[in-house]
Coordinates of C-alpha atoms in Angstrom, one line a residue:
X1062 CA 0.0 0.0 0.0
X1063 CA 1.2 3.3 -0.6
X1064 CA 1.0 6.2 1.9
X1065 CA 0.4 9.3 1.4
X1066 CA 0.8 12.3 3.7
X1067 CA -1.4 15.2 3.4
X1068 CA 0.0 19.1 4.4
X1069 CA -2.9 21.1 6.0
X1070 CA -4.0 23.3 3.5
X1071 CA -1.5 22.7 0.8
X1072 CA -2.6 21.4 -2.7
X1073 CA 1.3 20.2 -3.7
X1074 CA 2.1 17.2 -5.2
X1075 CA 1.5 13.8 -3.1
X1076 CA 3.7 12.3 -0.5
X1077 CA 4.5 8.9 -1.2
X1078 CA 7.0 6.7 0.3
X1079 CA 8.4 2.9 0.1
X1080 CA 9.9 3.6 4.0
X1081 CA 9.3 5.7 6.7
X1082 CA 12.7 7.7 6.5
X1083 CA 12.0 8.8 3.5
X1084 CA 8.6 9.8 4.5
X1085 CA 10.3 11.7 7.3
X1086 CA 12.1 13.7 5.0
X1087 CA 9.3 14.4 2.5
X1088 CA 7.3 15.4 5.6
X1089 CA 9.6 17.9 6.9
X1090 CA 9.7 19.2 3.7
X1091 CA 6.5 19.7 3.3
X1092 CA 6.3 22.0 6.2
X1093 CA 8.9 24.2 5.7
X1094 CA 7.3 25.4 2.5
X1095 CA 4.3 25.7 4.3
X1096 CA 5.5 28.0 6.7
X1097 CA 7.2 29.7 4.4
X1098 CA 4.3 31.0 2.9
X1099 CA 2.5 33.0 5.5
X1100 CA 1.8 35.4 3.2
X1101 CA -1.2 33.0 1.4
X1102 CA -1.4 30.3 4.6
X1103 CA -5.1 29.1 4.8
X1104 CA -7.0 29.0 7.9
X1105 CA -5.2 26.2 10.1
X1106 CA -8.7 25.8 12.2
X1107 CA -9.8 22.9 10.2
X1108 CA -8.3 20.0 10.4
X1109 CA -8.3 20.3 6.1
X1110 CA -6.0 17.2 5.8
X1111 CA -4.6 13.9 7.0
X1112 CA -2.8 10.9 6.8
X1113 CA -4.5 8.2 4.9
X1114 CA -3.7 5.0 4.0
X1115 CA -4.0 4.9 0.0
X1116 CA -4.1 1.3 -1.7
X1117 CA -2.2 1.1 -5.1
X1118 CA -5.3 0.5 -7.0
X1119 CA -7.3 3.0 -5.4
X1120 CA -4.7 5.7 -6.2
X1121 CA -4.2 3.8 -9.7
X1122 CA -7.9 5.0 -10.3
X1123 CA -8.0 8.4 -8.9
X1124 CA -4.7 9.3 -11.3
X1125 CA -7.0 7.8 -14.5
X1126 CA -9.8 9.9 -13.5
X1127 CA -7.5 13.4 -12.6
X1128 CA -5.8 12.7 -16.3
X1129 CA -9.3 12.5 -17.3
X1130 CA -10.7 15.9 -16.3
X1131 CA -6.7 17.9 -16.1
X1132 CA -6.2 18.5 -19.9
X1133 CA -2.7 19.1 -21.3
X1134 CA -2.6 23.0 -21.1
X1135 CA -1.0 25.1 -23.6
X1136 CA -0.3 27.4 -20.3
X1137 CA 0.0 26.8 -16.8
X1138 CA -0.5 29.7 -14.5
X1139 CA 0.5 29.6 -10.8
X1140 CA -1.6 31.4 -8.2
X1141 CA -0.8 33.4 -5.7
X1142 CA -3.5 31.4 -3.4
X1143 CA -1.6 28.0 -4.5
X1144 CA -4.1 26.7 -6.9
X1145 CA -2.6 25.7 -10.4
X1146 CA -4.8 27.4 -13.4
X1147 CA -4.3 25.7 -16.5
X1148 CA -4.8 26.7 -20.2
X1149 CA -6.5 24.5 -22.3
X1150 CA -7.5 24.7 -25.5
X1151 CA -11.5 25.6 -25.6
X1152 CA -11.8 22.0 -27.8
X1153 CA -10.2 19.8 -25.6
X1154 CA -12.0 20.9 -22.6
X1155 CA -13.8 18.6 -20.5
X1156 CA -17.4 19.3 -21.2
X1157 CA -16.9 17.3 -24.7
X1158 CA -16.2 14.1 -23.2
X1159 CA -19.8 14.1 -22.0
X1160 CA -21.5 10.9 -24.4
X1161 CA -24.4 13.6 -25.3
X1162 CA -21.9 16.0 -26.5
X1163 CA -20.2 14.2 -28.7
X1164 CA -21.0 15.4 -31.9
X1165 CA -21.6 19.0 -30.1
X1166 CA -20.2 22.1 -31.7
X1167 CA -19.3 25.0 -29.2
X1168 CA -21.7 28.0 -29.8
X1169 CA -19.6 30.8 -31.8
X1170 CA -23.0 32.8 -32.2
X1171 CA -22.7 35.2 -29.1
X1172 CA -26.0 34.5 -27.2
X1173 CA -28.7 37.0 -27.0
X1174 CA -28.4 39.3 -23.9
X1175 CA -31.8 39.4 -22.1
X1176 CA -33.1 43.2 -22.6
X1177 CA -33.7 45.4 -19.6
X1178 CA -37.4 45.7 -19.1
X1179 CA -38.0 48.5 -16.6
X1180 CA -40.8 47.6 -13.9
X1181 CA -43.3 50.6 -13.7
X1182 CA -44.5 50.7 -9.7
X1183 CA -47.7 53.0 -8.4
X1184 CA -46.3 56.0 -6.2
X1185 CA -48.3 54.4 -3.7
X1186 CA -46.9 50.9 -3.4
X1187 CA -43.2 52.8 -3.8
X1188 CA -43.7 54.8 -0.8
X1189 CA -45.2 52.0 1.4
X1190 CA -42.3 50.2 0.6
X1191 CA -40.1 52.7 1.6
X1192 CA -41.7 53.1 5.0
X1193 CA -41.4 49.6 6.0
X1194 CA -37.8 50.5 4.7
X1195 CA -36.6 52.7 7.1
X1196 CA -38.7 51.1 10.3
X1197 CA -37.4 52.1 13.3
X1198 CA -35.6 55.4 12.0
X1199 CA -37.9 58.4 13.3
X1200 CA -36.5 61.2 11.8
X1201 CA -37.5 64.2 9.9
X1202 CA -35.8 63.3 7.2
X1203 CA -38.0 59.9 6.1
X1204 CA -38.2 60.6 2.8
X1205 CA -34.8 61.5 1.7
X1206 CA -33.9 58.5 0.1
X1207 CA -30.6 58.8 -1.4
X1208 CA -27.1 57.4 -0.4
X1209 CA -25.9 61.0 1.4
X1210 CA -26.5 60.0 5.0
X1211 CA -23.7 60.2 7.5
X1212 CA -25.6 59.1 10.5
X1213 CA -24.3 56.0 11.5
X1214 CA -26.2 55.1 14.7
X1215 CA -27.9 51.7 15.6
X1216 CA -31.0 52.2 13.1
X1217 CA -30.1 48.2 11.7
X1218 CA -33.2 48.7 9.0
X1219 CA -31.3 51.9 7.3
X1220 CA -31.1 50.0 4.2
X1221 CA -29.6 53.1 2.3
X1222 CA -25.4 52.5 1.3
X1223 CA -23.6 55.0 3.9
X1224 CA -20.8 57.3 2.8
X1225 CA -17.6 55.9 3.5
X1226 CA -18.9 52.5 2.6
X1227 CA -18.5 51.8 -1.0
X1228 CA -19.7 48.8 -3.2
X1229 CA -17.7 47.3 -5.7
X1230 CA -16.9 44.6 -7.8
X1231 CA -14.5 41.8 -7.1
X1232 CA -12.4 39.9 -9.0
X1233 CA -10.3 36.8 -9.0
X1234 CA -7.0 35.7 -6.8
X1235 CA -5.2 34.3 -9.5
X1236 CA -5.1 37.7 -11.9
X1237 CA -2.9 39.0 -9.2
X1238 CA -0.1 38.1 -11.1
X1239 CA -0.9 39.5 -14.2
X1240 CA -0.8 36.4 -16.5
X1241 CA -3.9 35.9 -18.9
X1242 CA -4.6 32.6 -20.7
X1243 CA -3.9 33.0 -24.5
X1244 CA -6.8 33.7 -26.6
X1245 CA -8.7 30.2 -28.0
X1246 CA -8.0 28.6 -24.3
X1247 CA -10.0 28.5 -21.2
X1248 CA -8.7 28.4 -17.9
X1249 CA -9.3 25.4 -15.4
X1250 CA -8.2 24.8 -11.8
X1251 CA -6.7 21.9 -11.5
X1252 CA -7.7 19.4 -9.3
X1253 CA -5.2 17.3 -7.2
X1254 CA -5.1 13.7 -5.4
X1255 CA -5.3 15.8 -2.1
X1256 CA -9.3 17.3 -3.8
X1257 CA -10.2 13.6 -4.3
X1258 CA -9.4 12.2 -1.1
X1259 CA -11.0 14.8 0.6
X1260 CA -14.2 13.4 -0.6
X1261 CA -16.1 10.2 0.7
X1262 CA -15.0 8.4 -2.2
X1263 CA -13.9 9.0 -6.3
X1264 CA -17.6 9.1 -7.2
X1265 CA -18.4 11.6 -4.8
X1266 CA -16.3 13.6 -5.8
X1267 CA -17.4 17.0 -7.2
X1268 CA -20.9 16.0 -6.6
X1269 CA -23.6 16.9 -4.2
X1270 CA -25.4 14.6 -2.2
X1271 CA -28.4 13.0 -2.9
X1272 CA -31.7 15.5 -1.0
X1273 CA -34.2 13.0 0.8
X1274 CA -37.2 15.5 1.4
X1275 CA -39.4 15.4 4.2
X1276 CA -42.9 14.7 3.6
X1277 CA -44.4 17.7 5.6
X1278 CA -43.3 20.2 3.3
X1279 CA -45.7 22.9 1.9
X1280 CA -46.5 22.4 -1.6
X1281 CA -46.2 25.9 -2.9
X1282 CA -43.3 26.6 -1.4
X1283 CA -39.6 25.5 -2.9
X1284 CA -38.6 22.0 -2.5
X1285 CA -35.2 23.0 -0.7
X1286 CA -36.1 21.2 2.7
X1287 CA -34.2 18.4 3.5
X1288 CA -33.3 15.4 6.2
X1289 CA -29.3 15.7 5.4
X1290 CA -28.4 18.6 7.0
X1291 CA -28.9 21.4 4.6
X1292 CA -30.4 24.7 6.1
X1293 CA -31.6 27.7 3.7
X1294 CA -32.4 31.2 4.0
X1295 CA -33.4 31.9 0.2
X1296 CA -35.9 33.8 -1.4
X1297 CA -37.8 32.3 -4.5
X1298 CA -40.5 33.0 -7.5
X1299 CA -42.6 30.7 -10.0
X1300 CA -44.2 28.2 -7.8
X1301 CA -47.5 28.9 -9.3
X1302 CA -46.3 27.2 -12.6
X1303 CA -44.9 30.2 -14.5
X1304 CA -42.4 30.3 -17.3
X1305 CA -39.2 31.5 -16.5
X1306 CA -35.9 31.6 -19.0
X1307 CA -33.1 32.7 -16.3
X1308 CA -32.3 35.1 -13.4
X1309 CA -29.9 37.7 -12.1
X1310 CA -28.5 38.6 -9.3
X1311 CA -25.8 41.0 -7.5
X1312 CA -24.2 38.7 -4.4
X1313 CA -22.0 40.4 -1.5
X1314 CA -19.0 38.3 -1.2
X1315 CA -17.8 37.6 2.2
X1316 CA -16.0 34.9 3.7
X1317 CA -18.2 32.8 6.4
X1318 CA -16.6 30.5 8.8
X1319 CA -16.8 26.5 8.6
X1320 CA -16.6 24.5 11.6
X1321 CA -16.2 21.1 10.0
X1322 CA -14.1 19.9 7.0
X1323 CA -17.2 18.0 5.0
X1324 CA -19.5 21.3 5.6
X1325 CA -20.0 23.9 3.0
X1326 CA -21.1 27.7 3.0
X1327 CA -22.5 28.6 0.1
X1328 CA -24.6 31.7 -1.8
X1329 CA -26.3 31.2 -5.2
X1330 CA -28.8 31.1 -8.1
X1331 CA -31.0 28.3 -8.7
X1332 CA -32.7 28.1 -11.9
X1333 CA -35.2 25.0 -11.9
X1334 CA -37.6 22.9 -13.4
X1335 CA -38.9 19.2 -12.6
X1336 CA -40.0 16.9 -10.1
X1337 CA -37.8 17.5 -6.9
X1338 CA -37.4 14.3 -5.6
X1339 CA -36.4 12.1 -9.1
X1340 CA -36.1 14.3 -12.1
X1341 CA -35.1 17.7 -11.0
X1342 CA -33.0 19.8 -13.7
X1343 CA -31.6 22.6 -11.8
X1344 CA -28.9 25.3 -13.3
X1345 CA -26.8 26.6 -10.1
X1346 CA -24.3 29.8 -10.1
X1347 CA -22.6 31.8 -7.5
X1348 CA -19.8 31.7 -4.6
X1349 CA -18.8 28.9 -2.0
X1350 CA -16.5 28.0 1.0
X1351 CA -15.9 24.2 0.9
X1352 CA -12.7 23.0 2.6
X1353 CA -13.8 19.6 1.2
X1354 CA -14.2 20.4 -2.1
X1355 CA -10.9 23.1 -2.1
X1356 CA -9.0 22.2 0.1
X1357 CA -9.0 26.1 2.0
X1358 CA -11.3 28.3 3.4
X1359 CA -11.4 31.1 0.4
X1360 CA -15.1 31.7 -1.5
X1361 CA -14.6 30.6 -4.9
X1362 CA -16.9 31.3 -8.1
X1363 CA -18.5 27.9 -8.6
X1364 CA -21.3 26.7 -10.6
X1365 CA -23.3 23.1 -10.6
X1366 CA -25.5 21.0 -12.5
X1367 CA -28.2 18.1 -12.3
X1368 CA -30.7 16.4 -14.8
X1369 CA -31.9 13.9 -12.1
X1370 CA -31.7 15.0 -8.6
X1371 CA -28.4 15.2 -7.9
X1372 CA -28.8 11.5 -7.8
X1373 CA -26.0 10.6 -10.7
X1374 CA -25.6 13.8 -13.5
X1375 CA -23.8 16.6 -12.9
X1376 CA -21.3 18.2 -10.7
X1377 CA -19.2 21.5 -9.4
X1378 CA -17.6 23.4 -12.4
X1379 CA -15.7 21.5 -14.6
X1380 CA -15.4 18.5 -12.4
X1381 CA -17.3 16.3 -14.8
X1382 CA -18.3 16.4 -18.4
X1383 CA -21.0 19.1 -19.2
X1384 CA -20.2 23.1 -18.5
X1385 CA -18.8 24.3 -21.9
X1386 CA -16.6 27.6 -20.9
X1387 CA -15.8 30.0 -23.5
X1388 CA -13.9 33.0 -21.4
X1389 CA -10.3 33.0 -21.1
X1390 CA -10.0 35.3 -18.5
X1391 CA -12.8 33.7 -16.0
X1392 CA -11.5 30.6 -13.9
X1393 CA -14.8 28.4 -12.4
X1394 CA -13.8 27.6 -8.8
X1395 CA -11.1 29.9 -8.5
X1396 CA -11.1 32.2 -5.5
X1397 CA -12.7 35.3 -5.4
X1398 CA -10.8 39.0 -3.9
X1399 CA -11.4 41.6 -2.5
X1400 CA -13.7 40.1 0.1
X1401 CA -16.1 42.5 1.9
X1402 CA -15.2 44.0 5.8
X1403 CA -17.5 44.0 8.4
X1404 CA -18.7 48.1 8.2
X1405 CA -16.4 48.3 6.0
X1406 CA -16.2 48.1 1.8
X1407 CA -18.8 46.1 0.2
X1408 CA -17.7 43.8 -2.6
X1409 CA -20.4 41.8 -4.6
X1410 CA -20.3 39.8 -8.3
X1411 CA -22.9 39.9 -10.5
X1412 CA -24.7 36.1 -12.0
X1413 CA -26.8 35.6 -15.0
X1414 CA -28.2 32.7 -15.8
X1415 CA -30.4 32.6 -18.9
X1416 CA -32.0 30.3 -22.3
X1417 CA -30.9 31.6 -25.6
X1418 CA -33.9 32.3 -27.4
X1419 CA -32.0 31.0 -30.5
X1420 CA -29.8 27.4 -29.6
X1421 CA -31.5 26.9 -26.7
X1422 CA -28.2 26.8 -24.4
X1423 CA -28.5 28.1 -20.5
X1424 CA -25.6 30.4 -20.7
X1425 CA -23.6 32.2 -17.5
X1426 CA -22.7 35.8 -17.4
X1427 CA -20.5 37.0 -14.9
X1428 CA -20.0 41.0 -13.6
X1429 CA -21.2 43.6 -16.2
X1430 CA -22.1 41.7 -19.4
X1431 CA -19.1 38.8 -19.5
X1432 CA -19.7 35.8 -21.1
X1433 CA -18.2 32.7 -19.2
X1434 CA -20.0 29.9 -21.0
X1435 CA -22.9 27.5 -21.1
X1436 CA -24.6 24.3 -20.3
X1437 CA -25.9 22.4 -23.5
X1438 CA -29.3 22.1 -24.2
X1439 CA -28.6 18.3 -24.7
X1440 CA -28.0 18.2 -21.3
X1441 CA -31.5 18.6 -19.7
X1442 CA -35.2 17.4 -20.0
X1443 CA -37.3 19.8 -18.7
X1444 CA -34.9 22.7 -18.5
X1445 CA -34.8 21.9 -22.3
X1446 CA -38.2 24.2 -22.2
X1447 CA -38.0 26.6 -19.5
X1448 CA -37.3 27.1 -15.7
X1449 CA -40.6 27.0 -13.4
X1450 CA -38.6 28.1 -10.3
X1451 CA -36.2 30.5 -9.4
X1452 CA -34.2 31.0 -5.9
X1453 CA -31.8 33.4 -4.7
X1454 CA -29.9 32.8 -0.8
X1455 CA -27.7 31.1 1.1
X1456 CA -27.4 27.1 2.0
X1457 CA -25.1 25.5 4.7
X1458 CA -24.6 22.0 5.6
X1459 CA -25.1 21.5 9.2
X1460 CA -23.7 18.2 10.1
X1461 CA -24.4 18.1 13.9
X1462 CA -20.9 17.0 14.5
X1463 CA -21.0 16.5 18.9
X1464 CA -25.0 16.3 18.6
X1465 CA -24.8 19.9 18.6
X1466 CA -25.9 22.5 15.6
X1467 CA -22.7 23.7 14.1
X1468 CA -21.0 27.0 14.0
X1469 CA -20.3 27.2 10.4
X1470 CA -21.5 30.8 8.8
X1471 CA -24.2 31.7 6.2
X1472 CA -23.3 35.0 4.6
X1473 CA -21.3 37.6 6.5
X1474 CA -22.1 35.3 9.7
X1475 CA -24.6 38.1 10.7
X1476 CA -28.2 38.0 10.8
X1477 CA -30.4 40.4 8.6
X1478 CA -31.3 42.4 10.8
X1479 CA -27.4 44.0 10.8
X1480 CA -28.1 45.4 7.5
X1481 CA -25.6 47.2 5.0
X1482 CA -22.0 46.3 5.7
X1483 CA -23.1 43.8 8.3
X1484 CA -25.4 41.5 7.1
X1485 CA -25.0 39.4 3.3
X1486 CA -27.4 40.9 0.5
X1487 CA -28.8 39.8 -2.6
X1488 CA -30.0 42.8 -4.7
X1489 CA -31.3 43.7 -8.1
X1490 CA -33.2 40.2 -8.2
X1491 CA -34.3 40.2 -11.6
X1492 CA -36.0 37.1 -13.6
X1493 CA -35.9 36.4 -18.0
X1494 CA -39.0 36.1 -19.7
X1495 CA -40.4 34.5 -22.9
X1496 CA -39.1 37.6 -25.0
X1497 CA -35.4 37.2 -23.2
X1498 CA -36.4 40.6 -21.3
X1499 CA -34.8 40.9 -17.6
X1500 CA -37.4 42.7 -15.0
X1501 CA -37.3 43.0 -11.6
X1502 CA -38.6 39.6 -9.9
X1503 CA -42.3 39.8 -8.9
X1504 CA -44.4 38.0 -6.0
X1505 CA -41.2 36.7 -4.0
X1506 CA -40.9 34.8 -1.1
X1507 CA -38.7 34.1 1.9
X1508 CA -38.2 31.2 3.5
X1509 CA -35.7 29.7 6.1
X1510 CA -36.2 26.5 8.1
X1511 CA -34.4 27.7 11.4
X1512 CA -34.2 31.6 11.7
X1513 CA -32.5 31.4 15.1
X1514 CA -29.6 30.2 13.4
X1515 CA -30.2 32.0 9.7
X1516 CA -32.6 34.3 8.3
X1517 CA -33.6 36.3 5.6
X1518 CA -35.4 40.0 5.7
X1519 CA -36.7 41.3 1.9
X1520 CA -37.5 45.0 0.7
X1521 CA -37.2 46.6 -2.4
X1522 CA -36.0 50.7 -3.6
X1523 CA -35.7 52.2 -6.7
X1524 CA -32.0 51.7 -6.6
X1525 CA -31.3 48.2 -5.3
X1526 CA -34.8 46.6 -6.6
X1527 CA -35.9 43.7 -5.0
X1528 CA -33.2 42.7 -2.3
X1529 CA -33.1 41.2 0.9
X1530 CA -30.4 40.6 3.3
X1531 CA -29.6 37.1 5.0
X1532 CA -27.5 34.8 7.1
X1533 CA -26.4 34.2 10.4
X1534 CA -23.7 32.4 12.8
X1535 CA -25.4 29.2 13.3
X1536 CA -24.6 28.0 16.6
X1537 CA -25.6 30.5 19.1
X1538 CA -27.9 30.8 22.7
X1539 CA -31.2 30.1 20.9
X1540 CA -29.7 27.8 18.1
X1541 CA -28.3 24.5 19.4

């Protein structure tokens, strides 16, 4: 048997030795380039690695299945984070290898962008709005509703952006070092021994797992409701059967704790369509903290995919055959910076996910108007149509590790209630229709399973649309 020794955190090469002296040395090794790089060291709080005993075969078939899915680059681009971005050329990309796709020609038609449909609202309805806006703030100044207030008290349901505080847009880790895959490549993170044995086993690797639904659920409301751990604070459209080609949505970016390795922080789109508990198609888009899946502690841009459930199709990103990227510049689970400060700068990234009216593809589009790529219409059944359901919000997996409910974040870590630069938003939640027009997203809904451990407040302004904040720390006083 071979054995393999695992650095916390690092995503290097494996460790393999025929005695334990040179297993020593390798070992020793190992750490001194680990604390050699402060600069990038991940968060040592998780136990993210270990020492496991690897049999030959077993590490015969994870190697197959990594030369399976790690192309031959044209380029190789090392990260200043430690993951390894590699080039390859847009027709030797993973996706193709997928037995539907194989007589699939990548789209070179740009899509149709969805066309801004502006939303006309009574004066009336606006203002009521805004009063259930601003609450508790009793002022004289309750309907001054732009962005110029300096008063920075304890009024948590001043929803306005406060000088000093700015929004923008963040980026990705590994442009820090100014190398750009060459045109007619697309980048991919390359995923090591050390991401597969982090999982359960090769086939879950990459994948979710499986949803067993309770029975009590509400029939209107989104099948999100599970007996595995997973806890939601989302907000969600279209459960009266309507047709729905995409969604969009601008997501603060923060970076939420994780108490255990094999639980996940996540915020995101779900586009959907389907039975939820044997054919589901759903579409998913946004950012994640998985020390499982990554190996760190960073949020990442990640997408996912299903035809059946999440039972066997699909997986995260270009872990399995399927997502077809086009964007050179755009790496799919790559980490995500600048990260947002508690009352301090606000970053956020833009998601589209939406049907070309033409070919029938579900394409991504990332910040303002960036094309990253698509999933095949060949892929789906019912998405093959349209969407019935759309959700925005945050999930967690909450694996009661010490019968206890765990500690790991949603969002900022904050509940709602902390509002701007405290709390997580969504905003600008915006649904496609049957003419590819985007328009602000009608008749939503909350819902959260637990909200003393997350929760989820919605509103809407002229400026910000619908939007709601969300989240919370999990394990607290009233949430055990």
């Amino acid at each position: 048997m071979g054995f393999v020794g695992r650095n916390r955190g690092c995503s290097s090469s494996p460790i393999l030795s025929s005695s334990s002296s040179s297993s020593m040395v390798s070992l020793v090794f190992g750490l001194l380039i680990l604390f050699s790089s402060q600069r990038f060291a991940l968060v040592f709080a998780l136990n993210y690695t270990k020492y496991k005993h690897v049999g030959s075969l077993r590490l015969a078939r994870i190697q197959r299945h990594l030369d399976k899915i790690n192309k031959p680059p044209v380029l190789t681009i090392l990260s200043p984070d430690g993951d390894t971005i590699d080039c390859v050329h847009k027709r030797k990309q993973p996706a193709l290898d997928h037995p539907l796709l194989k007589h699939h020609k990548i789209q070179r038609e740009p899509p149709e962008m969805p066309k801004l449909k502006r939303m006309k609202v009574k004066e009336e309805e606006e203002e009521e709005v805004e009063k259930q806006q601003r609450g508790g703030n009793n002022n004289n100044n309750n309907n001054n509703n732009n962005n110029n207030n300096n008063n920075n008290n304890n009024n948590n349901n001043n929803n306005n952006v406060e000088v000093g505080i700015l929004m923008k847009r963040a980026w990705q880790v590994w442009h820090q070092n100014g190398t750009r895959c060459p045109r007619g490549t697309v980048p991919i993170r390359r995923s090591t021994l050390h991401d597969v044995l982090r999982a359960n086993s090769l086939y879950d690797f990459g994948r979710k797992k499986p949803t067993r639904l309770r029975l009590h659920r509400q029939i209107d409301a989104p099948d999100v409701i599970s007996a595995n751990g997973h806890e939601h604070a989302i907000a969600y459209t279209g459960s009266q059967g309507g047709e729905m080609y995409g969604a969009k949505a601008t997501i603060n970016v923060w970076d939420p704790s994780i108490e255990e390795v094999n639980e996940f922080s996540l915020s995101q789109i779900w586009v959907l369509s389907g039975s939820f508990d044997s054919d589901l198609n759903s579409i998913e888009a946004g950012w994640q903290v998985s020390p499982e899946l990554y190996g760190d502690s960073r949020p990442r841009l990640f997408t996912y995919w299903t035809s059946d459930a999440y039972q066997a199709t699909g997986c995260y990103n270009l872990l399995c055959a399927g997502f077809i990227q086009t964007n050179s510049r755009i790496a799919i689970g790559a980490a995500i910076s600048p990260l947002s400060a508690f009352q301090g700068n606000q970053y956020d990234i833009a998601v589209l996910i939406w049907k070309d009216p033409k070919l029938g593809n579900w394409w991504m589009g990332f910040g303002d108007g960036i094309l990253v790529g698509y999933w095949p219409t060949e892929l789906f059944s019912h998405l093959g149509e349209h969407a019935t359901m759309v959700e925005w919000g945050g999930e967690i997996v909450n694996t009661r590790a010490n019968d206890e409910h765990t500690a790991t974040q949603m969002g900022s870590g904050r509940f709602a209630g902390g509002g701007f630069g405290q709390a997580s938003y969504f905003r600008n939640l915006e649904v496609v229709d049957s003419d590819n027009s985007l328009s602000s997203a009608q008749n939503v809904q909350t819902l959260a399973e637990n909200t003393n451990c997350y929760d989820i407040h919605s509103s809407y302004t002229a400026d910000w649309g619908t939007y709601f904040y969300y989240g919370g720390p999990g394990r607290n006083p009233n949430c055990s």
